Structures are given as structure tokens and as C-alpha cells.
XYZ file of C-alpha atoms in Angstrom:
689
model
C 69.590 117.044 135.694
C 66.537 119.299 135.823
C 66.732 119.131 139.602
C 70.377 120.232 139.558
C 69.737 123.199 137.264
C 66.635 124.308 139.127
C 68.436 124.056 142.470
C 71.307 126.215 141.236
C 68.954 128.852 139.865
C 66.864 128.890 143.051
C 70.031 129.226 145.130
C 71.112 132.297 143.179
C 67.579 133.664 143.261
C 67.474 133.402 147.042
C 70.640 135.447 147.177
C 68.757 138.205 145.369
C 66.690 138.937 148.483
C 69.517 141.291 149.370
C 68.547 143.344 146.319
C 67.778 146.525 148.268
C 71.392 146.618 149.421
C 72.544 147.727 145.981
C 70.836 151.101 146.416
C 72.918 151.860 149.514
C 76.153 151.644 147.548
C 77.426 154.414 145.329
C 80.282 152.879 143.398
C 81.081 153.926 139.839
C 82.164 151.054 137.641
C 85.766 151.503 136.481
C 86.634 151.733 132.815
C 87.792 148.431 131.381
C 90.293 148.067 128.561
C 89.726 144.773 126.779
C 92.692 142.766 125.568
C 92.518 141.188 122.116
C 90.574 137.928 122.224
C 92.242 134.943 120.619
C 90.564 132.455 118.318
C 89.728 129.132 119.991
C 88.193 127.373 116.984
C 91.651 125.983 116.117
C 91.596 123.969 119.398
C 94.251 126.145 121.036
C 94.220 129.897 121.543
C 95.813 131.774 118.651
C 95.556 135.340 117.464
C 93.690 135.696 114.159
C 96.912 136.944 112.516
C 98.533 133.514 113.013
C 95.782 131.433 111.398
C 95.993 130.499 107.674
C 92.213 130.333 107.346
C 89.344 132.678 106.653
C 88.111 133.387 110.131
C 85.544 135.788 111.573
C 85.452 136.664 115.239
C 82.323 138.294 116.686
C 82.296 139.570 120.260
C 79.199 140.689 122.093
C 78.355 144.367 121.611
C 75.668 146.408 123.390
C 73.515 146.120 120.257
C 73.333 142.343 120.734
C 71.437 142.988 123.964
C 68.626 144.625 122.015
C 67.811 141.894 119.499
C 64.677 139.731 119.796
C 66.801 136.774 120.969
C 65.129 134.149 118.765
C 67.837 132.662 116.496
C 71.622 132.841 116.521
C 71.889 134.553 113.119
C 71.097 137.741 115.088
C 74.601 137.438 116.560
C 76.466 136.601 113.344
C 75.071 139.172 110.903
C 77.542 140.581 108.418
C 79.700 137.449 108.160
C 80.673 136.839 104.521
C 80.375 133.292 103.231
C 77.748 132.337 105.829
C 74.116 132.150 104.698
C 71.222 131.769 107.155
C 67.677 130.680 106.360
C 64.564 129.576 108.231
C 64.462 131.952 111.186
C 60.700 131.478 111.711
C 59.972 127.735 111.451
C 61.231 126.366 114.757
C 60.244 122.834 113.811
C 62.785 122.768 110.993
C 65.419 124.801 112.906
C 67.752 127.492 111.591
C 69.647 126.486 108.431
C 73.297 127.500 108.065
C 75.475 127.173 104.973
C 79.198 127.997 104.900
C 80.587 128.041 101.358
C 77.756 125.696 100.403
C 78.394 123.174 103.163
C 75.106 122.710 104.998
C 72.909 123.979 102.159
C 71.416 120.518 101.624
C 69.966 120.300 105.132
C 66.147 120.004 105.242
C 66.286 120.669 108.993
C 69.008 121.349 111.538
C 72.619 121.807 110.472
C 74.703 119.486 108.296
C 78.286 119.667 107.105
C 79.353 122.180 109.775
C 80.900 121.503 113.167
C 79.664 123.471 116.166
C 81.063 123.670 119.690
C 79.560 125.526 122.656
C 81.941 126.268 125.539
C 84.343 123.713 124.099
C 81.683 120.975 124.109
C 80.529 119.491 120.776
C 77.031 120.455 119.719
C 77.556 118.305 116.618
C 76.708 114.637 117.076
C 79.063 111.791 116.100
C 77.082 111.243 112.880
C 77.514 114.905 111.834
C 74.129 116.520 112.538
C 73.567 119.512 114.800
C 70.363 120.820 116.357
C 70.418 124.507 117.288
C 67.299 124.576 119.444
C 69.331 124.278 122.659
C 71.555 127.307 121.885
C 70.008 130.559 123.118
C 71.412 133.533 121.146
C 70.955 135.862 124.125
C 73.519 133.794 126.025
C 76.328 134.080 123.451
C 79.385 136.060 124.498
C 81.631 135.343 121.522
C 81.487 133.451 118.235
C 84.448 132.314 116.113
C 83.596 131.173 112.583
C 86.116 129.247 110.488
C 84.908 129.612 106.913
C 86.167 126.512 105.177
C 87.114 122.881 105.837
C 88.635 121.999 109.211
C 88.424 118.190 109.108
C 92.045 117.819 110.221
C 90.926 119.215 113.581
C 87.311 118.062 113.890
C 86.822 115.194 111.429
C 83.485 114.350 109.841
C 81.195 117.181 108.670
C 83.742 119.969 109.058
C 83.038 122.079 105.993
C 83.061 124.990 108.418
C 83.377 125.494 112.152
C 81.384 127.685 114.559
C 82.816 127.932 118.054
C 80.517 129.611 120.596
C 81.411 130.858 124.057
C 78.490 131.617 126.341
C 78.487 134.526 128.785
C 80.999 134.197 131.572
C 80.590 135.086 135.225
C 80.712 138.873 135.725
C 83.578 140.253 137.864
C 81.280 141.358 140.705
C 80.127 139.027 143.479
C 76.500 138.939 142.366
C 74.816 140.500 139.353
C 71.258 140.011 138.168
C 70.104 140.887 134.626
C 66.457 140.423 133.627
C 65.312 141.162 130.071
C 61.848 141.222 128.539
C 61.065 141.403 124.802
C 57.675 141.854 123.139
C 56.796 141.695 119.471
C 54.054 141.277 116.918
C 52.397 137.927 116.231
C 52.412 137.043 119.908
C 56.189 137.189 120.301
C 57.249 137.128 123.954
C 60.643 136.303 125.424
C 61.525 136.473 129.110
C 65.152 136.100 130.250
C 67.011 136.095 133.536
C 70.802 136.020 133.887
C 72.546 135.840 137.253
C 76.192 135.387 138.093
C 79.256 136.481 139.926
C 82.717 135.638 141.232
C 83.984 134.840 144.686
C 87.681 134.056 144.989
C 88.536 131.131 142.706
C 84.898 130.374 141.898
C 82.742 131.902 139.193
C 79.197 131.058 138.181
C 76.566 132.114 135.665
C 72.936 130.984 135.672
C 70.491 131.671 132.875
C 66.893 130.870 132.083
C 64.558 131.933 129.276
C 61.064 131.325 127.991
C 60.107 132.027 124.383
C 56.693 131.842 122.778
C 54.939 133.207 119.716
C 51.792 132.640 117.680
C 53.684 133.139 114.422
C 52.820 135.176 111.366
C 51.792 132.153 109.295
C 48.960 129.842 110.214
C 49.917 126.726 112.146
C 53.284 128.140 113.292
C 52.841 128.676 117.041
C 55.696 127.601 119.288
C 57.059 127.847 122.804
C 60.171 126.639 124.577
C 62.067 126.974 127.823
C 65.857 126.932 128.187
C 68.166 126.956 131.201
C 71.923 126.781 131.710
C 74.262 126.664 134.693
C 77.963 127.293 134.056
C 80.456 126.897 136.894
C 84.177 127.677 136.790
C 86.714 126.651 139.416
C 90.353 127.746 139.563
C 91.499 124.502 141.158
C 95.136 125.606 141.462
C 97.545 128.167 140.068
C 97.971 126.065 136.928
C 94.649 124.220 136.525
C 90.929 124.951 136.150
C 87.642 123.081 135.926
C 84.427 123.999 134.100
C 81.006 122.399 134.544
C 78.056 123.143 132.242
C 74.451 121.955 132.591
C 71.758 122.716 130.024
C 68.120 121.854 129.585
C 65.784 122.590 126.685
C 62.066 121.835 126.581
C 59.734 122.593 123.707
C 56.180 121.314 124.287
C 54.853 123.058 121.186
C 56.332 123.702 117.760
C 54.032 123.623 114.752
C 55.241 123.309 111.173
C 53.294 125.411 108.618
C 55.112 123.699 105.752
C 56.143 124.952 102.344
C 53.942 126.373 99.604
C 53.930 126.496 95.837
C 54.621 129.814 94.131
C 50.923 130.179 93.279
C 49.946 129.593 96.899
C 52.478 132.169 98.061
C 51.040 134.737 95.688
C 47.464 133.936 96.740
C 48.016 133.990 100.517
C 51.549 133.834 101.982
C 50.189 133.491 105.537
C 48.455 130.205 104.864
C 49.896 126.900 105.998
C 50.185 123.913 103.738
C 46.862 122.051 103.713
C 48.594 118.735 104.410
C 50.514 120.185 107.350
C 47.270 121.275 108.960
C 45.508 117.986 108.161
C 48.299 115.914 109.703
C 49.011 118.411 112.519
C 52.681 118.662 111.543
C 54.940 119.643 114.410
C 57.203 118.322 117.144
C 57.880 118.151 120.881
C 61.400 117.982 122.345
C 63.075 117.611 125.699
C 66.865 117.683 125.828
C 69.291 117.595 128.731
C 73.055 117.796 128.525
C 76.092 118.303 130.646
C 79.793 118.813 130.064
C 82.959 118.922 132.112
C 86.358 120.280 131.083
C 89.601 120.068 133.023
C 92.762 121.929 131.969
C 96.203 121.477 133.479
C 99.374 123.424 132.694
C 102.151 121.211 134.089
C 104.894 123.616 133.000
C 105.451 126.726 130.901
C 104.258 126.257 127.332
C 102.455 122.974 127.987
C 98.740 122.362 128.477
C 96.691 119.196 128.833
C 92.905 119.270 128.587
C 90.192 116.662 128.880
C 86.506 117.227 128.098
C 83.630 114.848 128.713
C 80.027 115.376 127.630
C 76.655 113.646 127.744
C 73.299 114.374 126.099
C 69.805 112.921 126.204
C 67.129 113.947 123.722
C 63.495 112.817 123.649
C 61.898 113.690 120.324
C 58.416 113.270 118.843
C 57.242 114.649 115.529
C 54.281 114.494 113.183
C 54.986 114.852 109.483
C 52.588 115.647 106.678
C 51.991 112.118 105.368
C 50.406 108.865 106.552
C 52.943 106.049 106.113
C 55.401 106.392 108.996
C 54.457 110.038 109.436
C 54.965 110.052 113.214
C 58.525 109.712 114.481
C 59.699 109.090 118.012
C 63.219 108.492 119.270
C 65.159 108.481 122.496
C 68.736 109.624 121.881
C 71.726 109.132 124.154
C 75.067 110.733 123.237
C 78.373 110.701 125.061
C 81.931 111.611 124.271
C 85.438 112.272 125.505
C 88.073 114.627 124.050
C 91.713 114.764 125.121
C 94.510 116.928 123.768
C 98.007 118.115 124.642
C 99.610 121.368 123.479
C 103.351 121.930 123.615
C 104.940 125.326 122.874
C 108.685 124.932 122.333
C 111.623 125.987 120.163
C 112.336 124.124 116.927
C 115.539 125.078 115.099
C 115.654 128.334 117.037
C 112.114 129.196 116.013
C 108.843 129.161 118.020
C 106.799 126.031 117.384
C 103.478 124.744 118.697
C 102.601 121.057 118.475
C 99.099 119.822 119.290
C 98.014 116.186 119.514
C 94.775 114.627 120.692
C 91.932 112.201 120.167
C 88.119 112.498 120.092
C 85.682 109.707 120.862
C 81.905 109.849 120.555
C 79.004 107.439 120.738
C 75.384 108.017 119.728
C 72.486 105.651 120.352
C 68.996 106.288 118.910
C 66.023 104.118 119.808
C 63.711 105.044 116.919
C 60.095 104.194 116.071
C 57.833 105.293 113.238
C 54.056 105.158 113.382
C 51.420 105.917 110.810
C 49.997 109.425 111.085
C 46.196 109.261 111.053
C 45.608 112.984 110.552
C 47.475 113.819 113.747
C 46.546 110.703 115.718
C 49.123 107.978 116.233
C 48.482 104.904 114.122
C 50.099 101.498 113.777
C 53.811 100.956 114.294
C 55.663 100.453 111.000
C 59.327 100.811 112.029
C 61.282 100.100 115.196
C 65.059 99.988 115.250
C 68.069 100.919 117.319
C 70.776 102.947 115.581
C 74.259 103.332 116.960
C 77.160 105.434 115.729
C 80.671 105.355 117.167
C 83.404 107.724 116.068
C 87.097 107.845 116.889
C 89.491 110.484 115.576
C 93.150 110.955 116.529
C 94.664 114.200 115.197
C 97.731 116.418 115.266
C 98.597 119.973 114.243
C 101.924 121.807 114.021
C 102.318 125.605 113.828
C 105.859 126.832 113.157
C 107.330 130.314 112.681
C 109.916 129.287 110.059
C 111.036 132.886 109.401
C 110.458 136.298 110.898
C 107.473 136.897 108.610
C 106.376 133.385 107.674
C 104.263 130.854 109.593
C 103.755 127.290 108.362
C 100.856 125.162 109.605
C 100.145 121.533 108.788
C 98.072 118.802 110.371
C 96.199 115.595 109.881
C 93.509 113.372 111.276
C 92.187 109.882 110.759
C 88.503 109.196 111.449
C 86.730 105.907 111.933
C 82.911 105.798 112.071
C 80.870 102.696 112.704
C 77.135 102.710 111.931
C 74.964 99.881 113.235
C 71.230 99.321 112.994
C 69.307 96.610 114.819
C 65.875 96.016 113.319
C 63.190 95.322 115.922
C 60.280 95.394 113.465
C 60.772 92.350 111.283
C 57.382 91.890 109.686
C 58.866 93.320 106.465
C 62.119 91.372 106.849
C 65.225 91.882 108.946
C 66.884 95.146 107.913
C 69.677 94.973 110.512
C 73.116 95.851 109.259
C 76.276 97.859 109.730
C 78.503 100.214 107.784
C 81.998 101.519 108.442
C 83.458 104.759 107.133
C 87.122 105.591 107.593
C 88.868 108.609 106.158
C 92.141 110.513 106.495
C 92.082 114.305 106.336
C 94.939 116.744 105.987
C 95.661 120.450 105.921
C 98.562 122.759 105.109
C 98.737 126.527 105.275
C 101.032 129.539 105.115
C 100.762 132.989 106.659
C 103.049 135.722 105.354
C 103.152 138.826 107.550
C 103.485 141.744 105.121
C 103.509 144.085 108.124
C 102.560 143.630 111.755
C 98.976 144.492 110.752
C 98.667 142.804 107.335
C 98.856 139.171 106.298
C 98.579 137.100 103.154
C 97.535 133.512 103.776
C 97.040 130.358 101.733
C 95.371 127.162 102.825
C 94.585 123.750 101.353
C 92.551 121.074 103.120
C 90.543 117.931 102.542
C 87.218 117.224 104.214
C 84.734 114.383 104.191
C 81.084 114.280 105.152
C 79.481 110.969 106.047
C 75.679 110.654 105.885
C 73.877 111.198 109.164
C 71.730 108.431 110.631
C 68.595 110.391 109.694
C 69.783 110.566 106.081
C 70.715 106.880 106.008
C 67.469 105.555 107.477
C 65.280 107.664 105.144
C 65.387 104.916 102.540
C 63.560 105.684 99.255
C 62.915 101.942 98.936
C 60.461 102.270 101.837
C 62.257 99.814 104.101
C 64.022 100.049 107.424
C 67.755 99.774 107.845
C 70.216 101.954 105.959
C 70.042 103.247 102.410
C 72.776 101.157 100.706
C 73.136 103.652 97.832
C 74.135 106.684 99.924
C 77.870 107.252 100.405
C 80.098 109.833 102.082
C 81.102 112.927 100.138
C 84.687 114.184 99.999
C 86.065 117.623 99.132
C 89.382 119.335 98.473
C 89.536 123.045 99.275
C 92.071 125.705 98.304
C 91.939 129.343 99.361
C 94.007 132.494 99.221
C 93.340 135.530 101.367
C 94.502 138.957 102.444
C 93.549 140.701 105.679
C 94.691 143.631 107.712
C 94.028 146.593 109.947
C 95.058 150.055 108.756
C 94.241 153.142 110.820
C 91.427 151.202 112.480
C 89.931 149.983 109.182
C 89.628 146.179 109.288
C 89.479 144.361 105.967
C 89.503 140.771 104.783
C 89.231 139.242 101.318
C 89.386 135.552 100.437
C 89.004 133.581 97.217
C 88.486 129.817 97.235
C 88.084 126.817 94.971
C 86.490 123.613 96.270
C 85.992 120.368 94.340
C 83.599 117.784 95.782
C 82.926 114.182 94.896
C 79.674 112.339 95.743
C 77.929 115.542 96.842
C 75.003 114.579 99.115
C 71.805 116.271 97.921
C 68.197 116.035 99.202
C 65.065 115.198 97.247
C 61.432 114.328 97.944
C 58.953 111.805 96.600
C 55.414 112.739 95.620
C 54.120 109.910 97.824
C 55.777 111.441 100.935
C 55.852 115.229 100.445
C 57.847 116.947 103.152
C 60.003 113.895 103.888
C 63.564 114.309 102.646
C 65.562 111.521 101.025
C 69.178 111.791 99.894
C 71.394 110.798 96.969
C 74.924 111.427 95.727
C 75.809 113.743 92.867
C 78.889 112.698 90.909
C 81.114 115.775 91.135
C 80.834 119.505 91.755
C 83.003 122.586 92.042
C 82.692 125.815 94.003
C 84.405 129.127 93.282
C 83.829 131.997 95.646
C 84.929 135.407 96.845
C 84.296 136.782 100.343
C 85.167 140.294 101.435
C 84.467 142.471 104.460
C 85.346 146.013 105.547
C 84.756 147.522 109.009
C 85.447 151.157 109.895
C 86.904 152.443 113.155
C 84.581 154.187 115.560
C 84.219 157.915 114.886
C 82.144 160.030 117.272
C 80.097 156.994 118.224
C 79.550 155.922 114.606
C 80.818 152.667 113.089
C 80.011 150.780 109.900
C 80.554 147.391 108.267
C 79.951 146.063 104.786
C 80.452 142.578 103.323
C 79.951 140.864 99.981
C 79.853 137.178 99.019
C 80.109 135.801 95.478
C 79.292 132.096 94.989
C 79.719 130.304 91.666
C 78.799 126.703 92.506
C 77.867 124.131 89.858
C 77.624 120.394 89.198
C 80.319 118.882 86.977
C 79.009 115.298 86.901
C 75.432 114.544 87.876
C 72.808 112.338 86.197
C 69.313 111.897 87.688
C 66.644 109.740 86.033
C 68.713 109.692 82.830
C 68.838 113.510 82.777
C 72.332 115.013 82.629
C 72.581 117.972 85.029
C 76.192 118.849 84.238
C 76.677 122.618 84.406
C 73.603 123.218 86.565
C 73.917 125.639 89.468
C 73.791 124.548 93.101
C 70.332 125.102 94.626
C 69.901 126.987 97.876
C 72.882 129.348 97.537
C 72.560 132.878 96.067
C 75.234 133.925 93.579
C 75.458 137.416 95.101
C 74.867 138.540 98.664
C 75.540 141.915 100.344
C 75.275 143.041 103.952
C 75.706 146.446 105.539
C 75.659 147.482 109.179
C 75.711 151.002 110.667
C 75.865 151.606 114.420
C 75.683 154.762 116.500
C 76.025 155.351 120.247
C 75.638 158.790 121.860
C 77.388 159.647 125.138
C 74.006 160.422 126.695
C 72.912 156.820 126.153
C 70.936 157.016 122.920
C 71.852 154.358 120.370
C 70.772 153.134 116.981
C 71.605 150.482 114.399
C 70.651 149.860 110.778
C 71.257 146.502 109.127
C 70.569 145.870 105.423
C 70.824 142.458 103.759
C 70.498 141.879 100.013
C 70.111 138.276 98.806
C 70.287 137.547 95.101
C 68.107 135.121 93.171
C 68.932 131.419 93.551
C 67.648 128.069 92.310
C 65.650 125.759 94.571
C 66.095 122.475 92.693
C 68.870 120.562 90.972
C 67.224 120.844 87.554
C 67.296 124.676 87.838
C 63.649 124.885 86.768
C 62.498 126.949 89.766
C 64.039 129.945 91.506
C 63.694 131.949 94.676
C 63.421 135.675 93.839
C 65.955 138.191 95.118
C 65.003 140.233 98.169
C 66.277 142.994 100.457
C 65.740 142.964 104.198
C 66.419 145.664 106.751
C 66.340 146.054 110.496
C 66.220 149.351 112.382
C 67.099 149.358 116.057
C 66.940 152.294 118.488
C 66.863 152.857 122.211
C 68.212 154.558 125.284
C 70.503 153.269 128.007
C 70.898 154.773 131.478
C 73.754 154.007 133.885
C 73.658 155.055 137.522
C 76.138 153.556 139.961
C 75.228 149.860 140.278
C 72.231 150.059 137.981
C 72.024 149.895 134.203
C 68.658 150.048 132.483
C 67.608 150.373 128.874
C 64.584 150.420 126.658
C 64.757 149.505 122.985
C 62.600 149.341 119.901
C 63.135 147.604 116.569
C 61.600 147.165 113.132
C 62.188 143.937 111.223
C 61.781 143.749 107.446
C 62.123 147.505 107.350
C 61.336 147.767 103.618
C 58.277 145.484 103.903
C 59.700 143.056 101.345
C 57.771 140.031 100.136
C 60.274 137.226 100.461
C 60.752 133.590 101.410
C 62.510 133.050 104.719
C 63.251 129.441 103.820
C 63.355 127.211 100.771
C 63.061 123.436 100.694
C 65.488 122.062 98.149
C 64.101 119.622 95.543
C 60.720 119.572 97.284
C 57.921 117.485 95.803
C 54.901 119.042 94.074
C 56.610 122.425 93.732
C 56.322 123.218 97.454
C 59.650 125.026 97.778
C 58.749 128.231 99.602
C 58.188 129.298 103.202
C 57.264 133.007 103.220
C 58.690 135.379 105.812
C 56.661 138.000 107.710
C 56.157 141.579 106.470
C 57.300 144.673 108.353
C 56.905 143.999 112.067
C 57.985 145.642 115.300
C 59.428 144.525 118.613
C 60.658 146.190 121.769
C 61.755 145.500 125.279
C 63.462 146.457 128.494
C 66.730 145.297 130.024
C 68.154 145.858 133.502
C 71.549 145.076 135.033
C 71.863 145.316 138.815
C 75.035 144.816 140.827
C 73.611 143.490 144.081
C 76.980 143.283 145.823
């Protein structure tokens, strides 16, 4: 696959030898009026006004072009109900929590489904790695805040649907971008694309590296994507996507105790340095989607995808502290949408099935202070998932929409032990679960809606969670079960005189909540257990102003009252304790300005309230306020656009923790974030022809 991607990028690069031709043209780009973009996270295009869910849609703005381009939270700032952590430890990956789903994750994303260009980024077992999603390539992001298991099955406490940048309307456009920053931050990007008749293409490559503010936190990676679109006929189209991600270096500085943070927040954990904690990754993936519209109101689509991931890591302990696996993932999704009339009213019926298979060939070795030691685990893990689903959306009255749907999921986990000196730990587990949803949308006016939604969702343990057995053996942890939740929400949204507003309240009850913990003998290695029962009450609200003389603002607030209702650990009753990892209060504000002469600016402020970092509520993460100031100048001349930009992160120079490790051993909960730091860059867009 690397050969395919490199060939496509070289082909487009060779075309760029005609670059001087652009200067001979003197064509002014016409003004473009954008039509409203529909939500695709509900598996068929719908306007936000027709969806009985809390949904946030974020489209690319010029300000997105002037971010550092490191993690995808840069694109989704200001979204209520969505909490990001860990933007600076690339070994552990960005952490995302939506209404508490995903907060337990020690690395990567759990409990949330993610699709990129209609292709699942979430594996059949429910885990998602974000390292192969470049934020600079995102064109649009739809976020469903709340359970969507009736559409996506396992681990659907929320849904993030990403569309990467499409082919530009011109025949050939080239867009390089270069970003510099403190602590050795350097990102180089190149985007090329265009359209010719029924064919469109976009090619992208980037290289990111940094030394890091903390000791032992250097990293570098390279990413490339080729996206090809074919209009195969008047009523059908085909999309091909190829991606490659390679990270030869990613060091893990680890978490610190509160005393260590106060003494020197830049230091790395002593054990992480001793054991050279870090990882190396190579991942390749491809996807193909075919859509056919056989007649008016009907659409059939089929999507196939494949992924290979080679992974090696060194963790901060001896026994099994080096992990290596070769992962193969494949899947097929088929669905049919039928728009028709039911009892003289518009009705949409959607039916489909998803199939996925995941195969991990995993080994663990002892970690002799960074050197590979003896093998102590070797096993093959396989997960298969099958999920048929349906959804019906009916306009039962002039102002009332009714939506209901369901899905049945079957997951089969198998492990074949190939290291039998400690006994044969081979085994299998099956999880099957039905999920349902029902919702109403009442259109108060054409611009205002009240909606209500109830849904069930289940979350099966991932293979990584199952094989991290506290008993110290291979195979699966027999005491870890799937968690289930029932969610209810009520919301009001609208658009009045250009002011966009949205408020939602929700109540979620969860049984067998999966929570992480660590053992003192293996600090830094996460194990998992079930809590008996929990409940979540929350409020999410957002207000965005219309643009006035180039000025626009947004403000959002999230209130989270999450607590355990039944939970006993080591004979200690934790009933009434607050969820760790989720702040009770969180505010965000965003102010943008663009001058007709090309000057622009943006101010983003984020206030995070205090929150607990363990189930016993004996340790907290202090509240903090972050800010980012962005400024620059953009020049447009005929077929050339160029800009320079400058930014300040952590504008108020706050001392804060960018990540917390829930229920960590030995009090090592905190990963400090960098102080005030600056970045800047240049961006060019050239229409070659």
C-alpha cells in the first residue's frame, strides 16, 4: 500500500512542474454560496432539524488552517458535553469523553464510535486509535452526543463522524503549510487535488516532530492519504481511500505524583526513563465505498475496509513490560435507504448490516530496562462482530417527526494460547445484545425544535482490557463483563436572527460500569473491573452569534453530575462517590474576527473545574483556565492565496495537568501540560490550472 500512496503523490507532484503557468492567468475566484450541510452521523443525510439527538456540526473555517495541527481537539473546540485530555503524550493518544463515555480509557478512545469518510475507525472490539487521523485534513465533523447503539452497536456512547477534505473544484491545486513552535515543534504539510470531469482526487502528506516540553516526550510521525472519487454514472459513485501512518518514535514521560509535579513538572517519571517507555507504530489502511441510486428516493451503499497495524511498546515495568502485536482488521457494511410515503406522510426507512473481524497476534516480553527480555506471553486474539439494524423516520404530522430503530449485535471473542508453560489459557466468550432507540422532534417554528430521545447502549470490553488479567495469566479476564446503559434526554434548539442556540438535559443509568485501576506491582499498566451501578445527570448548552462586521462569538457550558449508586471495592462501599476524570463544570468561549483587508484574530478560553482522579475520591485534579490567542494576515491575488499566522497557547500561563490517569498506582495521577508557548507558520494555496 505504501507503493500505491507514494505513486499517487509523486504523480500529482510531477504535475506541479507546470507551476509557473499559474502566474500567466489572471482569474478572480467567484464568490461561493454554501448550501446547508446535512448530518451524516445518522447513516443517511438529514438536516440537523430532523434529528432527535443532541448533535454538533463543525465545518472547516479559515481559523482551522492556522492551528498547530497536532490533535483533533483543535477542530472540535467549543463542543459542549465533549471533554478532551492528553494532547501532549502521543504514546497514550488523545482521550475523548462524551457524557462520561470514554473517560475510563487509559489510552486511545473507548465507548465512542468514530468514522472517517464513512469508514470505521473503531475496531470490532470497540477501541479506537486516533494517531492515523490528521486534524489538518478534516473538512467537517459531526458529533452525536449520546448513545447511538441502534445504528452502530458496541461502544456507541457517542459518535464522531469525520469527513476529510474533498477535491477542490479546480483542475489542480497545491497547498503547502509549514508550522513551527517551541519545544522543537515542527509540522510540514502538503495537500494537492483537483477535479477533471467525473473524477476528483485529493492527496495529502504530513510530517510532525517535537522534542516535547517534558523530559522523555520526543516524538515524530509521518502520515499520508490518497482519496479518489469517481462519478461512475448519473446515479452512482465510487470512493477509494488509502492511508498510511508511521511513527518511529514516541516516548512516554509517564505520570507524576502531586509532590513531583510541584517540585518539577517537566520531569519524567523515573520508571519511564529507566524502562525507556514508548512505542513504535506502522499502520496501513484502505477503504472502498460504492453508492447506487436505482430510483428516486432509494439508495444502496456498500463499504469495505481493511487495516494492518504493527505495534511495539515498552512499558514502565519488568514482567511483560514489552508488548508487540500484528493486527489485521477487515469489515463490510451494507445498507439500503428508502424514502417513500406512509399514510400520506413522508417516511424514510433504513436497513443494513455491519460485519467486522479483528485478528491480533500478540506477544509480551520482559522489559530489561529498555532491552527485550524473555517471552512470557504469546497468543492470538480474534474478535468477530455482526450487527443487523434498522431505522425509521416518519413525519407523522406537520410539526412532528417520530424516529425509532433497533439493532442486534453478536460479538465473538477467541484467544488461542501459544505460550503454555503456565498452562493453556485458550478460551472464547460471546456477547450478544439488542439495542433500541425512540425519539420525537416537535417543530415549534421552522427554526426552533424541541426534541426528546431515549436509547439503550452496551459496551463490551476490548481485547486489550480483557487480556490485561489482574491474575497475571494469559487468556481473558473472566470477571470483566459488558456494561449497559439507558439514556434519556430532552433538548431545545433554534436559530433566531442568526443566533444559534442549543440546550440539552440528560439522565443516563449504567450497570456494570467498566472502570480502570492499577496494581502497585505494575504501575502504568491498566486493569479493569465492573462497578455495580451508576447514574449521570447533565446539562449542555451552547450559543453562537451571527457575524457582525467580521466579528463572531460562541460560548458553551457543560454541567456533569455523575456518581456511583452501587460499587464495592475491597470491602469499601463507594456508593455516592463522584465519577473520576470528568469535571462537574466546564466553560468554553470563542471570539473570532476577520478584517476585509485580510487581518484575522481568534481568542479561545477554556475553563475546567476541579475533578476527582480516583474512585475513592481521595485525590483531585485542580481547576484550571486555558487560553489561545491566534492572529495573522491573509493575502489573495488571483490564483494565489498566502497567509502568515502566529499563536500563543496557554495564554494565561496556567499550571495545569493536561492528562490524568484514573486510579493510578502510587499516586501517579498527573501529567503536567506546558506553560505559555508560541507557534507560527505560513500557508499557501496555488491554483496551478
